[in-house]
Short mmCIF file of C-alpha atoms in Angstrom, two decimals:
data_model
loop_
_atom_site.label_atom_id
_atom_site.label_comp_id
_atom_site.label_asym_id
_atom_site.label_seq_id
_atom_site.Cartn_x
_atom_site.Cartn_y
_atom_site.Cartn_z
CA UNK A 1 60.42 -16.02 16.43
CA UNK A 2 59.03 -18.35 19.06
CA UNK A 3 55.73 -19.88 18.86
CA UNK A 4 54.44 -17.44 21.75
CA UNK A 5 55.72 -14.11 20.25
CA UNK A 6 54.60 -15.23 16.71
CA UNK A 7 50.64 -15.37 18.74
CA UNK A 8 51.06 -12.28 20.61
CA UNK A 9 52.37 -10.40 17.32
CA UNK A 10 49.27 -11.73 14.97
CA UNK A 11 47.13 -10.58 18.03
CA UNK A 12 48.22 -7.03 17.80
CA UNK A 13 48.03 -6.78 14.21
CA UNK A 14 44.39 -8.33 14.22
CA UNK A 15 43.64 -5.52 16.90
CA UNK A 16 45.32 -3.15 15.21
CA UNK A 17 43.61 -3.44 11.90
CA UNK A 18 40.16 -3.75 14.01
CA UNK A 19 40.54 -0.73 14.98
CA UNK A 20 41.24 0.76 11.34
CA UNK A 21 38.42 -0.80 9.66
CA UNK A 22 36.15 0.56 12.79
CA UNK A 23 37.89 4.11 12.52
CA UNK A 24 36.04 4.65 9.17
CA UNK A 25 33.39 2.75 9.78
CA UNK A 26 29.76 4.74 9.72
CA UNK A 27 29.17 6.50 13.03
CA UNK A 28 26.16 4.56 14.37
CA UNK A 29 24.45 8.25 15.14
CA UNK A 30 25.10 9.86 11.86
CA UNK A 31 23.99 13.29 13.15
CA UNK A 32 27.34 15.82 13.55
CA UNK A 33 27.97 19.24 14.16
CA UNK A 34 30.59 21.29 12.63
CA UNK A 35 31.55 24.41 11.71
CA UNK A 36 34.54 27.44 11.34
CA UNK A 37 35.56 30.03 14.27
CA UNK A 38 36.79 33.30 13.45
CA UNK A 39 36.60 37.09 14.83
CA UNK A 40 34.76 40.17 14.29
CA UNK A 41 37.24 40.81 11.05
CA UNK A 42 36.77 36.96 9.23
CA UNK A 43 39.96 35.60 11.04
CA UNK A 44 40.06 31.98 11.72
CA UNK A 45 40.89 31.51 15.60
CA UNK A 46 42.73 28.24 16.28
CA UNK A 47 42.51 26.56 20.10
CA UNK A 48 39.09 28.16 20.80
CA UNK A 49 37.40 25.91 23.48
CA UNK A 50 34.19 25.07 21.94
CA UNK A 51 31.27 23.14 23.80
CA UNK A 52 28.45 21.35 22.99
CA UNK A 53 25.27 20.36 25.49
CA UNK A 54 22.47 18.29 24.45
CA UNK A 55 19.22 19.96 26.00
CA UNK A 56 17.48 16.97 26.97
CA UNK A 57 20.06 15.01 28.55
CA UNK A 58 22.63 17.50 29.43
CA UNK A 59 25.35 15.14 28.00
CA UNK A 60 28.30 17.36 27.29
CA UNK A 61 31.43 17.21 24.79
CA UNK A 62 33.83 19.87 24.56
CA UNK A 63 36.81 20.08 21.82
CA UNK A 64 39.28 22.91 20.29
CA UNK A 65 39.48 24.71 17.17
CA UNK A 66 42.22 23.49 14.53
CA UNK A 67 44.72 25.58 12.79
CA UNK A 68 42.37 26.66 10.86
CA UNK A 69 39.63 27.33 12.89
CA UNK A 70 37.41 24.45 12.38
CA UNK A 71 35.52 22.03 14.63
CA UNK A 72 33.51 18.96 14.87
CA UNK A 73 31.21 16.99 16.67
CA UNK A 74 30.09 13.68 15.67
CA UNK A 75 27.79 10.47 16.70
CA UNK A 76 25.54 13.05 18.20
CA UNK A 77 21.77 12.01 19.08
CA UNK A 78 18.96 14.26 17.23
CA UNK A 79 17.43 17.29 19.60
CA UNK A 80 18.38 20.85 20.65
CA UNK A 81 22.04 21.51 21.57
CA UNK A 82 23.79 24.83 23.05
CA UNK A 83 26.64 25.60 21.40
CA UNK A 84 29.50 27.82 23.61
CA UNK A 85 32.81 28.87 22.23
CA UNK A 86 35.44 30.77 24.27
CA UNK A 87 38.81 32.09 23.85
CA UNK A 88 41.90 33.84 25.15
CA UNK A 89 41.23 37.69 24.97
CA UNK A 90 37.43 37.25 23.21
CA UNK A 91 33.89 36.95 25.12
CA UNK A 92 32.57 33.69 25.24
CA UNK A 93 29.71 32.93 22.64
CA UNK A 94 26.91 31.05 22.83
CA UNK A 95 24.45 29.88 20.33
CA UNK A 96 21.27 27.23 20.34
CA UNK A 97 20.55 25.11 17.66
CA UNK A 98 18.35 22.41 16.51
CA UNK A 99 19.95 19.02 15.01
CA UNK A 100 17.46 16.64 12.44
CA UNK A 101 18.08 12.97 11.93
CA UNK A 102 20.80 12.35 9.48
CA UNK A 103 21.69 15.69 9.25
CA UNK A 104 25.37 17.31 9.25
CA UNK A 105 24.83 20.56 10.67
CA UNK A 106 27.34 23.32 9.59
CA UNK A 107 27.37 26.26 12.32
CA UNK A 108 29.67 28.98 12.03
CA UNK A 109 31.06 30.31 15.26
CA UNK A 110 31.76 34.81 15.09
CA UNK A 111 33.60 35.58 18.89
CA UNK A 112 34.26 39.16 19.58
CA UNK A 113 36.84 40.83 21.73
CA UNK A 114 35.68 40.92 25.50
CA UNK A 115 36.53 39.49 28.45
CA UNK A 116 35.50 36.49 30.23
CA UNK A 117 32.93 37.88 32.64
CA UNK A 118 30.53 39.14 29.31
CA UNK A 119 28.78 36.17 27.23
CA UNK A 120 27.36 36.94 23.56
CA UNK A 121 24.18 34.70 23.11
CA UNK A 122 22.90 34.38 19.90
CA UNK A 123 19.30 33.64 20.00
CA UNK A 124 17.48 36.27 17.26
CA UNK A 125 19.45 35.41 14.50
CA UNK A 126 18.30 33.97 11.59
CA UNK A 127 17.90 30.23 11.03
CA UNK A 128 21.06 28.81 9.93
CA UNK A 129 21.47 28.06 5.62
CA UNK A 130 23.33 24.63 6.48
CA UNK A 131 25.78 24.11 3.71
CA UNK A 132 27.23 21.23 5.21
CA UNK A 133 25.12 18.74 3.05
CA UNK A 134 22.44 19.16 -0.01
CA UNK A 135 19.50 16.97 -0.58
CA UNK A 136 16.07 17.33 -1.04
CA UNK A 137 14.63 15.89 2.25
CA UNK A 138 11.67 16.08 4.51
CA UNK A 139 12.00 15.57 8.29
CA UNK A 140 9.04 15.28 10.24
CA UNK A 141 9.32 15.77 14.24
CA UNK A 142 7.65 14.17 17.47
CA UNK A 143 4.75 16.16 16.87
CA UNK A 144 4.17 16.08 13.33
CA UNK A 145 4.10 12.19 13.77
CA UNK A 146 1.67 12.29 16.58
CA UNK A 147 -0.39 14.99 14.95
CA UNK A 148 -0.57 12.78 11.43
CA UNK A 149 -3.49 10.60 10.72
CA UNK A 150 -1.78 7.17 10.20
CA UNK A 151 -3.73 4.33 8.67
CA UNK A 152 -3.35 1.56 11.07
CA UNK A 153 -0.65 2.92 12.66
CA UNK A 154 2.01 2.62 10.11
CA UNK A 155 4.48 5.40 10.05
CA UNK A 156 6.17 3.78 6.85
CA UNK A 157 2.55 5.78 5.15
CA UNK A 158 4.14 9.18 5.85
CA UNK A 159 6.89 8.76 3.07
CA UNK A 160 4.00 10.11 0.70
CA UNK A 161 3.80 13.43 2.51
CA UNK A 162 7.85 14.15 0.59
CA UNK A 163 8.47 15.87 -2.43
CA UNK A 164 8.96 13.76 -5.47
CA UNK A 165 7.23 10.95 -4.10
CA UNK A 166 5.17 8.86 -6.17
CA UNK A 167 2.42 5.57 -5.20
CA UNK A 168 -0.23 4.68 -3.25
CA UNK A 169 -0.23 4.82 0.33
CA UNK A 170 1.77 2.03 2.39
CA UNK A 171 0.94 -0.37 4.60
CA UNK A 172 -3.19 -0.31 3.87
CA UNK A 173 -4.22 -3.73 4.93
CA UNK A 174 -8.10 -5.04 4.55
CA UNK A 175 -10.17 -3.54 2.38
CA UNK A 176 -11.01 -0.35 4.04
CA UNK A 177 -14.55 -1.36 4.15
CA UNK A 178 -15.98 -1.30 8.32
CA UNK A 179 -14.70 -3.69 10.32
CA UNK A 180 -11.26 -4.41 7.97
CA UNK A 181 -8.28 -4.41 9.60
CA UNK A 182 -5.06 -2.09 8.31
CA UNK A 183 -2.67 -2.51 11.19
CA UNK A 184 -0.30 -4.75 8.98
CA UNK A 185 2.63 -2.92 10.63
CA UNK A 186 3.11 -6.25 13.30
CA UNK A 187 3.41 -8.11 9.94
CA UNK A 188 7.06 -9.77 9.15
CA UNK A 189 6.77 -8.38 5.43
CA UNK A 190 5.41 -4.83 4.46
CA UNK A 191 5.44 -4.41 0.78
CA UNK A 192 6.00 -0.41 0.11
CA UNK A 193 4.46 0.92 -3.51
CA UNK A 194 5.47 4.45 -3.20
CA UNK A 195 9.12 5.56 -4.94
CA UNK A 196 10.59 8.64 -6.16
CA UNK A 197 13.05 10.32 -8.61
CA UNK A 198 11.53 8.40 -11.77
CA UNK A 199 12.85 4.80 -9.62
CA UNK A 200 10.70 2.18 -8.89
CA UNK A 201 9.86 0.94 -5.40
CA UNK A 202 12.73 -1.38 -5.45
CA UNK A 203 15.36 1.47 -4.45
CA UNK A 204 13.91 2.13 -1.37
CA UNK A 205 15.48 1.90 1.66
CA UNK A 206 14.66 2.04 5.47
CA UNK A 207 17.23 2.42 8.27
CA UNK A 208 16.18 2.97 12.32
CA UNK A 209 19.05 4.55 14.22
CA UNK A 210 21.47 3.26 11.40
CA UNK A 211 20.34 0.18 11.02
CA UNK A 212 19.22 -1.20 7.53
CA UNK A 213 16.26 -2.33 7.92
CA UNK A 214 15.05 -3.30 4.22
CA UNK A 215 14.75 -6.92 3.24
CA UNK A 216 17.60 -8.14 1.13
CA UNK A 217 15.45 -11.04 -0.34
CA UNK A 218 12.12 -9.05 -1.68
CA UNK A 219 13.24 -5.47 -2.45
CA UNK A 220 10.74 -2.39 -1.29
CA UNK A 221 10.16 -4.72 2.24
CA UNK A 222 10.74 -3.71 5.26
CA UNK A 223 11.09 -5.98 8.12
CA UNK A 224 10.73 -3.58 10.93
CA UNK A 225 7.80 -0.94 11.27
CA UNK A 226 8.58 0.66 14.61
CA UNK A 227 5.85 2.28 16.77
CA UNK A 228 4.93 5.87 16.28
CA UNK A 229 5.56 6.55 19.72
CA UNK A 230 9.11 5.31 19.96
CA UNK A 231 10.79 7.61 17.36
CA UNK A 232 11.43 11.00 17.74
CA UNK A 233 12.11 12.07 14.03
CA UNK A 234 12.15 10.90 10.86
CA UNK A 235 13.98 12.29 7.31
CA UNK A 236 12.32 11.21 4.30
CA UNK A 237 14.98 11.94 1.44
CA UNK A 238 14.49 11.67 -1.75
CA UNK A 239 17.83 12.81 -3.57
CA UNK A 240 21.81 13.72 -3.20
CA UNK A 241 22.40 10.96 -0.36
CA UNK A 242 25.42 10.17 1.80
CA UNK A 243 27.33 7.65 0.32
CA UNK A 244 26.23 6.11 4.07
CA UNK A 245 23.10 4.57 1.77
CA UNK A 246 24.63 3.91 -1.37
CA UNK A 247 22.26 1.11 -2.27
CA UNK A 248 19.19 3.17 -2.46
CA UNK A 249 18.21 4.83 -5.61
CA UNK A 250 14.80 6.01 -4.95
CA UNK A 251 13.47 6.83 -1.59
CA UNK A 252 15.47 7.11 1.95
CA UNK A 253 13.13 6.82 5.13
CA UNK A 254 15.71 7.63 8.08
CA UNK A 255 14.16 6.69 11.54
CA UNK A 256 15.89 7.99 14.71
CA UNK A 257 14.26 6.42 17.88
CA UNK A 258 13.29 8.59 21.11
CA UNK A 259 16.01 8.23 23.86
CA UNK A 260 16.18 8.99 27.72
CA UNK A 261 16.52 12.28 28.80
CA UNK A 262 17.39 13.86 32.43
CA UNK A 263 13.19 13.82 33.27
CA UNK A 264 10.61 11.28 33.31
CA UNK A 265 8.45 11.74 30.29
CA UNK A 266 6.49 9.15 28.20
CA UNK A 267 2.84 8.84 26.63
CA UNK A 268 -0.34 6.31 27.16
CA UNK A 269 -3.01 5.95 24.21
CA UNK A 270 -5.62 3.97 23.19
CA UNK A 271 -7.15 3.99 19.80
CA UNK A 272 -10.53 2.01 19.49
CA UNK A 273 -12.92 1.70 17.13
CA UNK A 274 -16.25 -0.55 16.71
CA UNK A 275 -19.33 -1.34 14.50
CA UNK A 276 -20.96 0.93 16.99
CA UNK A 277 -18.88 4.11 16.27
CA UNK A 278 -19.43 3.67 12.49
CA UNK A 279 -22.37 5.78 11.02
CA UNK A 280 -25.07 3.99 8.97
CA UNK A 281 -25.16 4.28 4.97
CA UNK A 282 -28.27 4.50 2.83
CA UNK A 283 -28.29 0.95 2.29
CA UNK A 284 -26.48 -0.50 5.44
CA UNK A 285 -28.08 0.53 8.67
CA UNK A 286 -25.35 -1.89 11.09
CA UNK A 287 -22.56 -3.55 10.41
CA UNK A 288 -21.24 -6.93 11.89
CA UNK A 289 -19.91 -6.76 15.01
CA UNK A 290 -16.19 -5.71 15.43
CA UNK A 291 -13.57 -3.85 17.13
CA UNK A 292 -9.80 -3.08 16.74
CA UNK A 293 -7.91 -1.59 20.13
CA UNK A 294 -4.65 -0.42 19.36
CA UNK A 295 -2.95 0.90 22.86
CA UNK A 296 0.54 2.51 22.67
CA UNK A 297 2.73 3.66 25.95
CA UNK A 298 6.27 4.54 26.14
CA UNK A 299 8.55 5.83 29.13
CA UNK A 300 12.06 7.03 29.21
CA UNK A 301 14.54 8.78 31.94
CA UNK A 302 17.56 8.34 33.59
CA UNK A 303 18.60 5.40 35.52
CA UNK A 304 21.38 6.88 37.17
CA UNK A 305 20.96 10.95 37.28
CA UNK A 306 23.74 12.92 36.03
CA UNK A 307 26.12 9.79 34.96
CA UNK A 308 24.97 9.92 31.69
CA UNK A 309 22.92 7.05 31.88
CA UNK A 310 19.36 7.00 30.61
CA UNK A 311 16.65 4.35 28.87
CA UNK A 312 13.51 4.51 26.85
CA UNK A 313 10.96 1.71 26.09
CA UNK A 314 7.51 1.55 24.70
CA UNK A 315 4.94 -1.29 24.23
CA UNK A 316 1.97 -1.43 21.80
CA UNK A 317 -0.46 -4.50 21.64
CA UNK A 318 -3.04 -4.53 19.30
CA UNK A 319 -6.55 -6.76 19.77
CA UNK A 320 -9.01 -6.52 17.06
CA UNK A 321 -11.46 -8.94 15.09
CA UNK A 322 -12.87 -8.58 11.95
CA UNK A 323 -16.01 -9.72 10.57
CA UNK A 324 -15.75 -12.12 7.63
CA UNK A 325 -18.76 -11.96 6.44
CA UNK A 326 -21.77 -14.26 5.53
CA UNK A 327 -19.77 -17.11 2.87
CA UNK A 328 -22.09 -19.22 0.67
CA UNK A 329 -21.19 -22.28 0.49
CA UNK A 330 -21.14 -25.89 -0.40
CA UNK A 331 -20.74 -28.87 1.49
CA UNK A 332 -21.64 -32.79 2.28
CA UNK A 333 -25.20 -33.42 3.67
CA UNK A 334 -25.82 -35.04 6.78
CA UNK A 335 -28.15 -37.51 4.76
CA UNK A 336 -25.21 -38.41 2.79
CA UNK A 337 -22.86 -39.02 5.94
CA UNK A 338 -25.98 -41.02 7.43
CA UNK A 339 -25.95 -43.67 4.24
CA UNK A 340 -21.89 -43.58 4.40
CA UNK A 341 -22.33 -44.83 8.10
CA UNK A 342 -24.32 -47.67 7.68
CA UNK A 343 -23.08 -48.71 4.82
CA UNK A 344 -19.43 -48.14 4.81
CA UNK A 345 -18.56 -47.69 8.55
CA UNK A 346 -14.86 -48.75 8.79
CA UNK A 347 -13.43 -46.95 5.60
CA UNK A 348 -11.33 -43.56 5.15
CA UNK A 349 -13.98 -41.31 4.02
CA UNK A 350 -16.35 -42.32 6.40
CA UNK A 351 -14.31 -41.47 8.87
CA UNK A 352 -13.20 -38.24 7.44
CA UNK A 353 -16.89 -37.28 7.02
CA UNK A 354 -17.98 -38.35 10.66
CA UNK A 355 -15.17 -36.41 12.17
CA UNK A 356 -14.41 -33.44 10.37
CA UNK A 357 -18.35 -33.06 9.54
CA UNK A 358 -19.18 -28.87 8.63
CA UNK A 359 -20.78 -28.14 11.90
CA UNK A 360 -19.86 -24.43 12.48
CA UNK A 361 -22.40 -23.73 9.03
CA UNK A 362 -26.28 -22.75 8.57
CA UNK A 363 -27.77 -25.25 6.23
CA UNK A 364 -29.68 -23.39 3.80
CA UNK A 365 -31.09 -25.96 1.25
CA UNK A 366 -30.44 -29.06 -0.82
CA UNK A 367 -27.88 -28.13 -3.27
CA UNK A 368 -27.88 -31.70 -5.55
CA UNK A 369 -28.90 -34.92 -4.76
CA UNK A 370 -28.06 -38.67 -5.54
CA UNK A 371 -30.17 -38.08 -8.76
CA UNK A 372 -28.33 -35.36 -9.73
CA UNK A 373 -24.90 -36.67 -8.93
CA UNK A 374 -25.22 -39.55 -10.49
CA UNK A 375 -28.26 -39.48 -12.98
CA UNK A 376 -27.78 -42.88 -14.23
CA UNK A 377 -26.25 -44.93 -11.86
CA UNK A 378 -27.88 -43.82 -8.67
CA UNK A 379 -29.38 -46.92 -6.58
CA UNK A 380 -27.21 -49.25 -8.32
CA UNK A 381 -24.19 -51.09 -7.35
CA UNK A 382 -22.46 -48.49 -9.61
CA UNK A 383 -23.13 -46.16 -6.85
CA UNK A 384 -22.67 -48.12 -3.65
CA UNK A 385 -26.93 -48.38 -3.94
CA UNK A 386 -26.88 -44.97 -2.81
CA UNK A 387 -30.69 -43.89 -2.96
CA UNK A 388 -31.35 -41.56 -5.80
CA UNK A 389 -33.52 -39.41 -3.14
CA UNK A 390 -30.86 -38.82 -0.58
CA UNK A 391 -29.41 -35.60 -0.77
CA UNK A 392 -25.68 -35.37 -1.39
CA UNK A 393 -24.65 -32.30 -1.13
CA UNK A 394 -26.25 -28.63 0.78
CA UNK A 395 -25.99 -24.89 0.45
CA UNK A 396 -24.38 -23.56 3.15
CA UNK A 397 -23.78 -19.97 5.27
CA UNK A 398 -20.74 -19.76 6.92
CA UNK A 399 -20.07 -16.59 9.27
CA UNK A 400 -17.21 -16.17 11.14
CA UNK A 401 -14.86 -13.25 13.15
CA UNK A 402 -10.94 -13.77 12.77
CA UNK A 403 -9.11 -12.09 15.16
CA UNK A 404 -5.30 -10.21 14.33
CA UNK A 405 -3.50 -9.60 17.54
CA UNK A 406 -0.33 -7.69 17.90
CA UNK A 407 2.11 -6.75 19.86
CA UNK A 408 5.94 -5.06 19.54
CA UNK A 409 7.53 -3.76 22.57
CA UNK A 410 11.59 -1.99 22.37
CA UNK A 411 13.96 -1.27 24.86
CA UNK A 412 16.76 1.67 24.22
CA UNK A 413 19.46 2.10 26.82
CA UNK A 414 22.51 4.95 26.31
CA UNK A 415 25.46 4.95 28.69
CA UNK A 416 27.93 8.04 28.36
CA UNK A 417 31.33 8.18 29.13
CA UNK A 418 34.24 10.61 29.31
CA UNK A 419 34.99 9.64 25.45
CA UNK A 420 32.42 6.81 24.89
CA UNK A 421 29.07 5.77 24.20
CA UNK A 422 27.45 2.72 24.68
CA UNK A 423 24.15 2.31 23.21
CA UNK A 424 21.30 -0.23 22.59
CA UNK A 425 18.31 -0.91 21.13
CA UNK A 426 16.06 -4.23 21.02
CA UNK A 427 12.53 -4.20 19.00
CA UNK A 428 10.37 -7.60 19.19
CA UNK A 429 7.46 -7.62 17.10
CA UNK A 430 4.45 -10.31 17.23
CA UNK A 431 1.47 -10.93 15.39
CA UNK A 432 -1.26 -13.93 16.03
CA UNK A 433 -4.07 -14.57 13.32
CA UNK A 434 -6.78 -16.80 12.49
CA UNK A 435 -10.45 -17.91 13.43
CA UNK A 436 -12.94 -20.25 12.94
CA UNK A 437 -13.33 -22.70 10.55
CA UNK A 438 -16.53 -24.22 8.65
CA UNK A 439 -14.68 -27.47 10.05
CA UNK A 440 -13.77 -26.93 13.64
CA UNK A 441 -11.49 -29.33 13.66
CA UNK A 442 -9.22 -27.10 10.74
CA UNK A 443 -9.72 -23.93 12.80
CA UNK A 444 -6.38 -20.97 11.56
CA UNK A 445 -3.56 -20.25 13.99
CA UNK A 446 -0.73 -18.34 12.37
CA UNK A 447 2.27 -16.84 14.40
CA UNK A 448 5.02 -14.60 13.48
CA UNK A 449 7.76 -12.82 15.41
CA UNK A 450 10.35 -10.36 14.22
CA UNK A 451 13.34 -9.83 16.32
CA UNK A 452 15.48 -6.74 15.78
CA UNK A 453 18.58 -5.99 17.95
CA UNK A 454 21.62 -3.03 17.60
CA UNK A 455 24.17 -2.51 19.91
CA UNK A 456 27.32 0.28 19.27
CA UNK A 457 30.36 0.97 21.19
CA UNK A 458 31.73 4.32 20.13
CA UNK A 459 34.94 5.62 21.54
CA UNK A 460 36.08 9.36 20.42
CA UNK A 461 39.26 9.86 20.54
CA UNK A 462 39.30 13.31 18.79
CA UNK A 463 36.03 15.46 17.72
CA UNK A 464 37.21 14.53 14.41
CA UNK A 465 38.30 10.62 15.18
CA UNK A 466 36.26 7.62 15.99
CA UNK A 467 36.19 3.75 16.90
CA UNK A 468 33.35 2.01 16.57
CA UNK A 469 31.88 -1.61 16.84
CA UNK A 470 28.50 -2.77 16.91
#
């Protein structure tokens, strides 16, 4: 074997076994529908044409019934999908159903003898038992996750609203008093407390649109809190997983984001607050000043109408500043730096005292002087003749507003095909902190950024059969 053909043939086998490992790989959307065709009398009926239409996007995927009557339809978004079956000799049927996130949906298909010009519709029946899958789960929909109060914005919070769930509420930040701040969600590390099925915390796991999400370094942290507004459904579960999550032992948060649909649609709020909106207590009549805006907007459509291709993308900054209160305090006195001057102007500390002097404080008395400092010594060489009069050190009020600024923006785009998907998904999340100092020279800056980015190629080549990469 030449050098050439011995290339070409390791190429094919690499490609080859690519495309096994991706064959079984998860399905990035691990929603599916499946289910069993038969007639009036229980028959299976193999080569039925069954068809399946997402309602918001009008993407379409048809397949056939096997030999024994059974279908499939996987990598399928969350949302409402119209189901139609037809065959040779039996009136076409046609059913509507609702799909969760994560959720295997079993739907059996009845078709009774007709002809092609009468259509069955199923739309009083009961809803369907799916015996696909068992787990104890709670999913929570677009509305449910707009209508919930949510402390700081932090969807992660909801997990307490499962059954079996056990722990304080996530993601409080501040200390709830007026003028604290609890939007912690632009935070790089959210530490979770709550847990379920007798497991502690550190079984928890979080996943947006199939991606993992949890920390791998500091167990029950998750590095991405997305924006209410940008996900469509969540599943809480809380026992019997997929082996899809076999880490997790304890609690399952499954995040499916919103996606482009054939119309416009999207969503602007602003949620303010201020010392001026809080009422007055028996003992507090006002409150220091401050103010936390979180604004939230999102948009999604098509970008090319009826080819399948659509985006969504949603921004929410956060500006707010907290009050940290009056600080008591103790620090050099200006007498002190005065006698330092004079008498040791070109050393280190005097420098360091001239410079970085405590000017952002309200001086509020003599806290010790040379006398007290140095009791015996004080005026003597000992003590650089430092008179025992001079005051040394002051008490000090120091009251400051720190500011917590945030911002995380995402960008989904979904391209269909005849028999693939393309689909991505980008979240950037920033957060800015600090304030003043008693030394404004040592004034706090902190800045984080989390960067989260999925992209998935999925190529069907049967409703039972997939390649996938991402």
């Amino acid at each position: 074997m030449t050098a050439r053909r011995a290339f070409y043939f390791r190429g094919v086998l690499f490609f080859a076994m690519l495309i096994c490992a991706f064959q079984y790989g998860r399905a990035q959307f691990g929603q599916a529908v499946q289910g069993t065709v038969t007639d009036a009398s229980g028959a299976v009926v193999p080569g039925a044409t069954i068809t399946i239409v997402n309602a918001q996007t009008q993407v379409t995927q048809t397949t056939k019934s096997d030999g024994s009557g059974g279908y499939r339809f996987v990598s399928l978004v969350p949302g409402n999908y119209t189901i139609t079956t037809s065959a040779k000799g039996f009136a076409p049927s046609q059913i509507n159903v609702e799909l969760q996130a994560d959720q295997t949906l079993n739907v059996p298909v009845t078709i009774k003898a007709g002809s092609v010009s009468q259509t069955v519709t199923v739309t009083t029946q009961s809803p369907i038992l799916n015996t696909a899958e068992t787990r104890n789960q709670l999913t929570l929909s677009t509305q449910a996750i707009q209508s919930m109060p949510l402390s700081g914005r932090n969807m992660i919070s909801l997990i307490t609203l499962a059954p079996g769930v056990t722990g304080s509420a996530a993601g409080a930040g501040g200390s709830g008093l007026p003028g604290s701040d609890s939007s912690n969600k632009y935070e790089p590390d959210i530490k979770l407390f709550e847990s379920a099925n007798g497991a502690g915390g550190n079984g928890n796991m979080y996943i947006v649109d199939g991606l993992d999400v949890t920390s791998v370094v500091t167990p029950s942290v998750s590095n991405l809190v997305p924006n209410p507004d940008s996900i469509q459904e969540t599943t809480i579960e809380t026992n019997t997983y997929t082996v899809d999550y076999g880490r997790a032992s304890s609690i399952q948060m499954v995040m499916a984001t919103k996606y482009g649909t054939e119309h416009f649609h999207g969503n602007v709020g602003d949620y303010f607050t201020n010392q001026t909106l809080w009422a007055g207590t028996e003992f507090v009549h006002s409150y220091a000043p401050f103010h936390s805006d979180n604004i939230s907007a999102s948009l999604g459509g098509p970008i090319w109408r009826s080819k399948g291709f659509f985006f969504f993308g949603s921004v929410e900054p956060l500006l707010s500043l907290q009050p940290a209160g009056n600080t008591t305090t103790t620090v050099e006195a200006p007498q002190f730096t005065q006698f330092a001057q004079q008498a040791y102007p070109n050393t280190l500390g005097t420098t360091l005292l001239t410079k970085y002097g405590p000017t952002a404080a309200t001086i509020t008395g003599v806290a010790q002087t040379a006398e007290q400092v140095f009791p015996t010594t004080c005026g003597t060489a000992a003590s650089g003749n430092l008179p025992c009069t001079t005051p040394v050190f002051d008490h000090a009020v120091f009251n400051a507003s720190n500011y917590h600024n945030g911002l995380q923006w995402n960008t989904r785009i979904d391209k269909y095909f005849k028999n693939d998907r393309v689909y991505g998904n980008y979240y950037r999340t920033t957060l800015s902190t600090g304030g003043p100092a008693i030394r404004p020279a040592f004034d706090e800056t902190n800045a984080y950024n989390t960067n989260s980015f999925q992209g998935n190629e999925t190529h069907t080549f049967s409703a039972n059969t997939l390649n996938e990469a991402e």
